[in-house]
Amino acid sequence: MKTIWILVLVVFYNGISLNGVATNVPARPPFVSIGALLPFNSTIGKVAKVAIQAAVDDVNADPTILGGTKLRIKMQNADKSGFLGIIDALKFMETDTVAIVGPQSSVTAHAISFVANELQIPLLSYSSTDPTLSSPQFPFFVMTARNDLYQMAAIAEIVDYYGWKEVIAIYGDDDYGRNGIAALGDKLAERRCKISFKAPLTPAATREEITDLLVKVALTESRILVVHTFNSWGPVVFSVAQYLGMMGPGYVWITTNWLSTLLETDSPLPAGTLDDIQGVLTLRMYTPDSELKRKFVSRWSTLTSGTTAYGSNPMGLSTYGLYAYDTVWLLAHAINAFFDQGGNISFSNDSRLAALRGGSLHLDALNIFNGGNLLRQNILQVNMTGVTGKVKFNPDGNLIHPAYDIINVIGNGIRRIGYWSNYSGLSVVPPETLYSRPPNRSSSSQKLHGVIWPGQTAQKPRGWVYPENGRHLRIAVPSRVSYCEFVSQVPGTDKFAGYCIDVFTAAINLLPYAVPYKLIPYGDGVNNPSCTELVRLITAGVYDAAIGDIAIITNRTKMVDFTQPYIESGLVVVAPVKKRNSSAWAFLQPFTGQMWSVTALFFIIVGAVVWILEHRLNDDFRGPPRRQLITILWFSFSTWFFAHRENTISTLGRFVLFIWLFVVLIINSSYTASLTSILTVQQIFSPIEGIESLISSKDPIGYQQGSFARDYLVNELGIHESRLVSLKMPEDYAKALKDGPHRGGVAAVVDERAYIELFLSARCEFSIVGQQFTKNGWGFAFPRDSPLAVDLSTAILKLSENGDLQRIHDKWLMRSACSLQGTKLEVDRLDLKSFWGLYLMCGIACLFALFINVLQMVRQFSQYNSLEVASSGRSSTSARLQTFLSFADEKEQEVKSRSKRRRLEMASYRNETMDGYSSKRQDIESPPDESPHASNEA
């Protein structure tokens, strides 16, 4: 009985528990109220209105989405801008809505996002793409379209892809425009590009204001224009640009996706509007092709029946319509997850707003959505596939896989020239095909199809022209006091002359456009100025460029861009030189002591090798020891003159002699040429042999005032500053070098070759010693990324190719040679390093021949020794060694004859031995005869 009562109690307890759980789960409401803020008659709004209503109808028709709950949407026509638009939005938020689709305007979104944070009502906007709206400052603002940060990254990559460096930004002067252009500036800076001119327009700009602004733009340098705005006055910009001639060749117009939205929604546009935008590049949010998208596109004509976009044209479907449709579905999935997690739709009063009760604004009517934070979390966790593709948020709150179509307006339509994605950059294949591969951002992988640019040209525009605003380039010219042949100011005028000036003028004249400029002297006219400091002033904006004798060195290239070098230069050492008279021992000068020693040694070695190879065969190499030694020496040294009289008989001897005669021929020719130069060309010498000997000494060194040579000697070569002497004029060079280090002068001067060659043209008592130890050139300096530097480099190359550069050089720098023409520094003596290959070849030939010869002798001796042992019976080591030495000294023919006789004697001896042995054996085997006398005696 107890057991039965226990079971009853358990069942009763479980029943109470189950009923309690069931009563704690709130039932889903029949309706959920959501709102939509959008201007019904705008290009984006009229499409979004239809798409949002279609999405609500589709969600309500599918009971699996909300489990029987219906979406009830209230749309507010937010066609006002500024303060009034914000007030309308606030009134709309007085209603108890769990989420709001919108607003369309980023300006309005900024204002009401603060209210949404307070009321915890999520805002889901398909068109407010201001990059700053995705910051943590606005946690209840959810951007359900592509963030403009990615659109600006795409434009920056397009600019960099075509090699342009500067752009002009035309934008609306509001939060949307300013923040978008700020993002563009950051993305351009990542690629060493920049916005050179910002052209803001008020949201309600008139045609006159647009005209005034574009006139200023036309006077600037850059021809790459980026237009970032809504389509309210965007077409007017192109209409005015067409009127001002800014839609012709040379211009590049890039717009954000407002233009593609206009083309999709109101297509076809009037002929005049289409003519104004020919050749323009625009972006469009990329949506992959899918079955869902195709079905919705096919329904669009039905959904918009009776609705027109422009005139009588049917309203087209833009990408904003697709994202608006997916926004409603995204919200429906989030609400469903909200209910699944026990979410309850309830509102409460805000205590801080209750204090404002009674005011005319009725702010106390705004209520807090208690489940707003949970709903926001579910929105960010949605993972679905919609008509725009995969809908999922990354940790930053942006949709994954941002991508854009890149569109070129051509004729009556548009042409897609490629894609941009945040994953792989620019490509000509759809982005989704690249997601399965590793990301590749290399320059070779970035590709776009050809573009028809404004002016109906397929040639890529240069992207800039020289500005026509009347401002002349301020070009600094070093005011030199020495070597005025390179650059100098004409006395009493503001003009300059010299080699560098003529090169610059000739290059400027080759440019396809005019460059107004003004040359400004830099320096005090008393001392040579520092070109490094001049270059620094370019980076500071004091000058626009600098021309003259400016060396291209590392620390300067870090500050500015240089043109192609127009003259080669580099640091050299110049020192006093003296004539060297020929001595009685001049014939020894062609070779170094080491070379003479090795050559003499090889003469003896080759003579000895040939003697070894010929001694056993050739009578010319035989005889008494004294005669043989003389033969070795005579034979070897007579080969120098090819006067040897001894014939070589052996094959190995002829092989070695052939190699040696080839070596002798090369050495003899080199010796003759060097000796001829020594005896016929006047020689000069200097105690300074080059920069190495100058560093190792403690003597003072001269350098040109203002030259980079001083810093190079101190910082790179480690020469103490106390050894350096600043010299200004060429006369100072000459005096310091003549005085020398012992009379207050210098041992040598270090300067650039271009100056030194001019200095030496009339001063033959000095000369360049050693090798040039740096290599650089002179160029014209411009600010970083200056397109003028690139064009001038091309012009300098043309001057070099057509010979004009050489003619300018001859005009200014060609001087008559000094009276000691034909003199030269002491000829470098020939040393072993120039001939070691020949000696190595000869040595290997000698060793090879000796090795073969020894093998032959050993083989012959083994045959000969076997006969000697057989005849004498001696086989001790000392006896064999003595026998081998005697064998090696004997003539081979005699050895062969003796060996032959010995073999015959041994054969005869063997025959006699065998005959005696046979007769003895017969005597033993035959029976003895019986004697008759013996028998008788017996």
Coordinates of C-alpha atoms in Angstrom, one line a residue, residues 518-754:
K518 CA 61.1 79.8 -62.1
L519 CA 64.7 79.1 -61.2
I520 CA 65.7 80.4 -57.7
P521 CA 69.3 80.6 -56.6
Y522 CA 70.2 78.6 -53.5
G523 CA 73.2 79.7 -51.6
D524 CA 75.0 82.9 -50.5
G525 CA 77.2 83.2 -53.6
V526 CA 80.3 83.0 -51.5
N527 CA 80.5 79.4 -50.5
N528 CA 79.4 76.2 -52.3
P529 CA 76.0 75.2 -50.8
S530 CA 75.2 71.8 -49.4
C531 CA 73.0 69.8 -51.8
T532 CA 71.8 67.6 -49.0
E533 CA 70.3 70.6 -47.2
L534 CA 68.8 71.7 -50.5
V535 CA 67.1 68.3 -50.9
R536 CA 65.7 68.6 -47.4
L537 CA 64.1 71.9 -48.2
I538 CA 62.2 70.2 -51.0
T539 CA 60.6 67.8 -48.5
A540 CA 59.8 70.8 -46.3
G541 CA 57.9 72.4 -49.2
V542 CA 60.2 75.4 -49.6
Y543 CA 61.0 74.4 -53.2
D544 CA 59.1 72.3 -55.7
A545 CA 62.2 70.8 -57.2
A546 CA 66.0 71.3 -57.5
I547 CA 68.3 71.0 -60.5
G548 CA 72.0 71.2 -60.8
D549 CA 75.0 69.1 -59.9
I550 CA 73.1 67.1 -57.3
A551 CA 74.6 63.6 -56.7
I552 CA 72.2 60.7 -56.2
I553 CA 73.2 59.2 -52.9
T554 CA 71.4 57.0 -50.5
N555 CA 70.4 59.5 -47.8
R556 CA 69.0 61.9 -50.4
T557 CA 66.9 59.2 -52.1
K558 CA 65.1 58.7 -48.8
M559 CA 63.8 62.3 -48.9
V560 CA 63.0 62.9 -52.6
D561 CA 62.7 61.2 -56.0
F562 CA 65.4 61.7 -58.6
T563 CA 65.2 61.6 -62.3
Q564 CA 67.3 59.3 -64.5
P565 CA 71.0 60.2 -64.0
Y566 CA 72.2 62.5 -66.9
I567 CA 75.9 62.1 -66.1
E568 CA 77.8 59.3 -64.5
S569 CA 80.0 60.2 -61.5
G570 CA 81.6 58.8 -58.4
L571 CA 84.4 59.6 -55.9
V572 CA 88.0 59.4 -57.1
V573 CA 91.4 60.3 -55.6
V574 CA 93.6 62.9 -57.4
A575 CA 97.2 63.3 -56.3
P576 CA 100.4 64.9 -57.6
V577 CA 102.3 62.7 -60.1
K578 CA 105.9 62.8 -61.4
K579 CA 107.6 61.6 -64.5
R580 CA 109.5 58.3 -64.2
N581 CA 112.6 58.1 -66.5
S582 CA 113.6 54.8 -68.0
S583 CA 116.5 53.1 -66.1
A584 CA 119.1 50.6 -67.2
W585 CA 117.0 47.9 -65.6
A586 CA 113.8 48.7 -67.3
F587 CA 113.8 45.3 -69.0
L588 CA 113.0 43.8 -65.6
Q589 CA 109.9 45.9 -65.0
P590 CA 107.3 44.0 -67.1
F591 CA 107.3 41.2 -64.5
T592 CA 107.0 41.2 -60.8
G593 CA 109.7 39.4 -58.8
Q594 CA 107.3 36.6 -58.1
M595 CA 106.6 36.2 -61.8
W596 CA 110.3 36.1 -62.7
S597 CA 111.0 33.5 -60.0
V598 CA 108.1 31.2 -61.0
T599 CA 109.0 31.5 -64.7
A600 CA 112.6 30.7 -64.1
L601 CA 111.6 27.7 -61.9
F602 CA 109.3 26.4 -64.6
F603 CA 112.1 26.7 -67.2
I604 CA 114.2 24.4 -65.0
I605 CA 111.4 22.0 -64.2
V606 CA 110.4 21.6 -67.8
G607 CA 114.0 21.1 -68.8
A608 CA 114.4 18.4 -66.2
V609 CA 111.2 16.7 -67.2
V610 CA 112.1 16.6 -70.8
W611 CA 115.6 15.2 -69.9
I612 CA 113.9 12.4 -67.9
L613 CA 111.6 11.6 -70.7
E614 CA 114.4 11.7 -73.4
H615 CA 117.4 10.4 -71.4
R616 CA 116.9 6.7 -72.2
L617 CA 116.0 7.3 -75.8
N618 CA 117.9 10.3 -77.1
D619 CA 121.7 10.5 -77.4
D620 CA 121.4 14.3 -77.2
F621 CA 120.4 13.9 -73.6
R622 CA 123.1 11.4 -72.6
G623 CA 126.7 11.7 -71.7
P624 CA 128.8 12.7 -68.7
P625 CA 126.9 14.4 -65.8
R626 CA 128.3 17.8 -66.4
R627 CA 127.3 17.7 -70.0
Q628 CA 123.8 16.5 -69.1
L629 CA 123.3 19.4 -66.6
I630 CA 124.4 21.9 -69.2
T631 CA 122.0 20.3 -71.7
I632 CA 119.1 20.6 -69.3
L633 CA 119.8 24.3 -68.6
W634 CA 120.5 25.1 -72.3
F635 CA 117.5 23.3 -73.6
S636 CA 115.0 24.8 -71.1
F637 CA 116.1 28.5 -71.5
S638 CA 116.6 28.3 -75.2
T639 CA 112.9 27.6 -75.6
W640 CA 112.3 31.3 -74.6
F641 CA 113.6 32.1 -78.1
F642 CA 112.5 28.9 -79.7
A643 CA 116.2 28.2 -80.4
H644 CA 116.6 24.8 -78.9
R645 CA 118.6 22.5 -81.1
E646 CA 118.0 19.2 -79.4
N647 CA 115.4 17.0 -80.9
T648 CA 112.8 15.2 -78.9
I649 CA 112.1 11.6 -79.8
S650 CA 109.6 10.3 -77.2
T651 CA 105.9 11.0 -77.6
L652 CA 105.7 12.2 -74.0
G653 CA 108.6 14.5 -74.4
R654 CA 107.0 16.1 -77.5
F655 CA 103.7 16.4 -75.6
V656 CA 105.3 18.3 -72.7
L657 CA 107.4 20.5 -75.1
F658 CA 104.2 21.4 -77.0
I659 CA 102.4 22.6 -73.9
W660 CA 105.5 24.5 -72.7
L661 CA 106.1 26.3 -76.0
F662 CA 102.5 27.5 -75.9
V663 CA 103.1 28.9 -72.4
V664 CA 106.3 30.5 -73.5
L665 CA 104.6 32.1 -76.5
I666 CA 102.0 33.8 -74.2
I667 CA 104.6 34.9 -71.7
N668 CA 106.9 36.2 -74.4
S669 CA 104.1 38.2 -76.1
S670 CA 103.0 39.7 -72.8
Y671 CA 106.5 40.6 -71.9
T672 CA 107.2 42.2 -75.2
A673 CA 104.0 44.3 -75.1
S674 CA 104.6 45.5 -71.5
L675 CA 108.3 46.3 -72.2
T676 CA 107.3 48.3 -75.3
S677 CA 104.8 50.3 -73.3
I678 CA 107.4 51.0 -70.6
L679 CA 110.0 52.2 -73.1
T680 CA 107.8 54.1 -75.5
V681 CA 105.1 55.7 -73.2
Q682 CA 106.1 58.3 -70.8
Q683 CA 105.5 57.0 -67.3
I684 CA 104.4 58.9 -64.2
F685 CA 104.0 57.8 -60.6
S686 CA 102.5 58.9 -57.4
P687 CA 103.3 57.9 -53.8
I688 CA 99.5 57.6 -53.3
E689 CA 98.2 54.5 -55.0
G690 CA 94.5 54.9 -54.3
I691 CA 91.9 55.2 -51.5
E692 CA 93.4 52.3 -49.6
S693 CA 96.8 53.8 -49.3
L694 CA 95.2 57.2 -48.5
I695 CA 93.2 55.7 -45.6
S696 CA 96.3 53.9 -44.1
S697 CA 98.3 57.1 -44.2
K698 CA 98.0 59.9 -41.7
D699 CA 98.2 62.7 -44.3
P700 CA 95.6 65.4 -44.7
I701 CA 92.9 64.9 -47.4
G702 CA 91.2 67.6 -49.4
Y703 CA 87.5 67.7 -50.4
Q704 CA 85.2 70.1 -52.2
Q705 CA 83.3 72.5 -50.0
G706 CA 79.6 71.5 -49.7
S707 CA 80.2 68.0 -51.2
F708 CA 78.9 64.8 -49.8
A709 CA 82.5 63.5 -50.0
R710 CA 83.2 64.7 -46.4
D711 CA 80.4 62.7 -44.9
Y712 CA 81.3 59.7 -46.9
L713 CA 85.0 59.8 -45.8
V714 CA 84.0 60.2 -42.2
N715 CA 81.0 57.9 -41.8
E716 CA 81.8 55.2 -44.4
L717 CA 85.6 55.0 -44.5
G718 CA 86.2 56.0 -40.9
I719 CA 88.7 58.8 -41.6
H720 CA 89.0 61.3 -38.7
E721 CA 87.6 64.7 -39.3
S722 CA 90.9 66.3 -38.3
R723 CA 92.5 65.0 -41.5
L724 CA 90.0 66.6 -43.8
V725 CA 90.6 70.0 -45.4
S726 CA 87.8 71.9 -47.1
L727 CA 88.7 73.4 -50.5
K728 CA 86.6 75.8 -52.5
M729 CA 88.1 76.7 -55.9
P730 CA 90.1 74.6 -58.4
E731 CA 93.0 76.9 -57.7
D732 CA 92.8 75.9 -54.0
Y733 CA 93.0 72.2 -55.2
A734 CA 96.2 72.9 -57.2
K735 CA 97.9 74.9 -54.4
A736 CA 97.1 72.4 -51.7
L737 CA 98.4 69.5 -53.8
K738 CA 101.6 71.3 -54.8
D739 CA 102.3 72.3 -51.2
G740 CA 101.8 68.7 -50.0
P741 CA 101.2 67.5 -46.5
H742 CA 104.5 68.8 -45.2
R743 CA 103.9 72.4 -46.2
G744 CA 100.3 72.9 -45.0
G745 CA 98.8 71.3 -48.1
V746 CA 97.2 67.9 -48.7
A747 CA 98.4 64.5 -49.9
A748 CA 95.4 64.0 -52.2
V749 CA 91.9 65.4 -53.0
V750 CA 88.8 63.2 -53.0
D751 CA 86.0 64.6 -55.2
E752 CA 83.5 63.5 -57.8
R753 CA 84.9 62.4 -61.2
A754 CA 82.9 65.0 -63.2

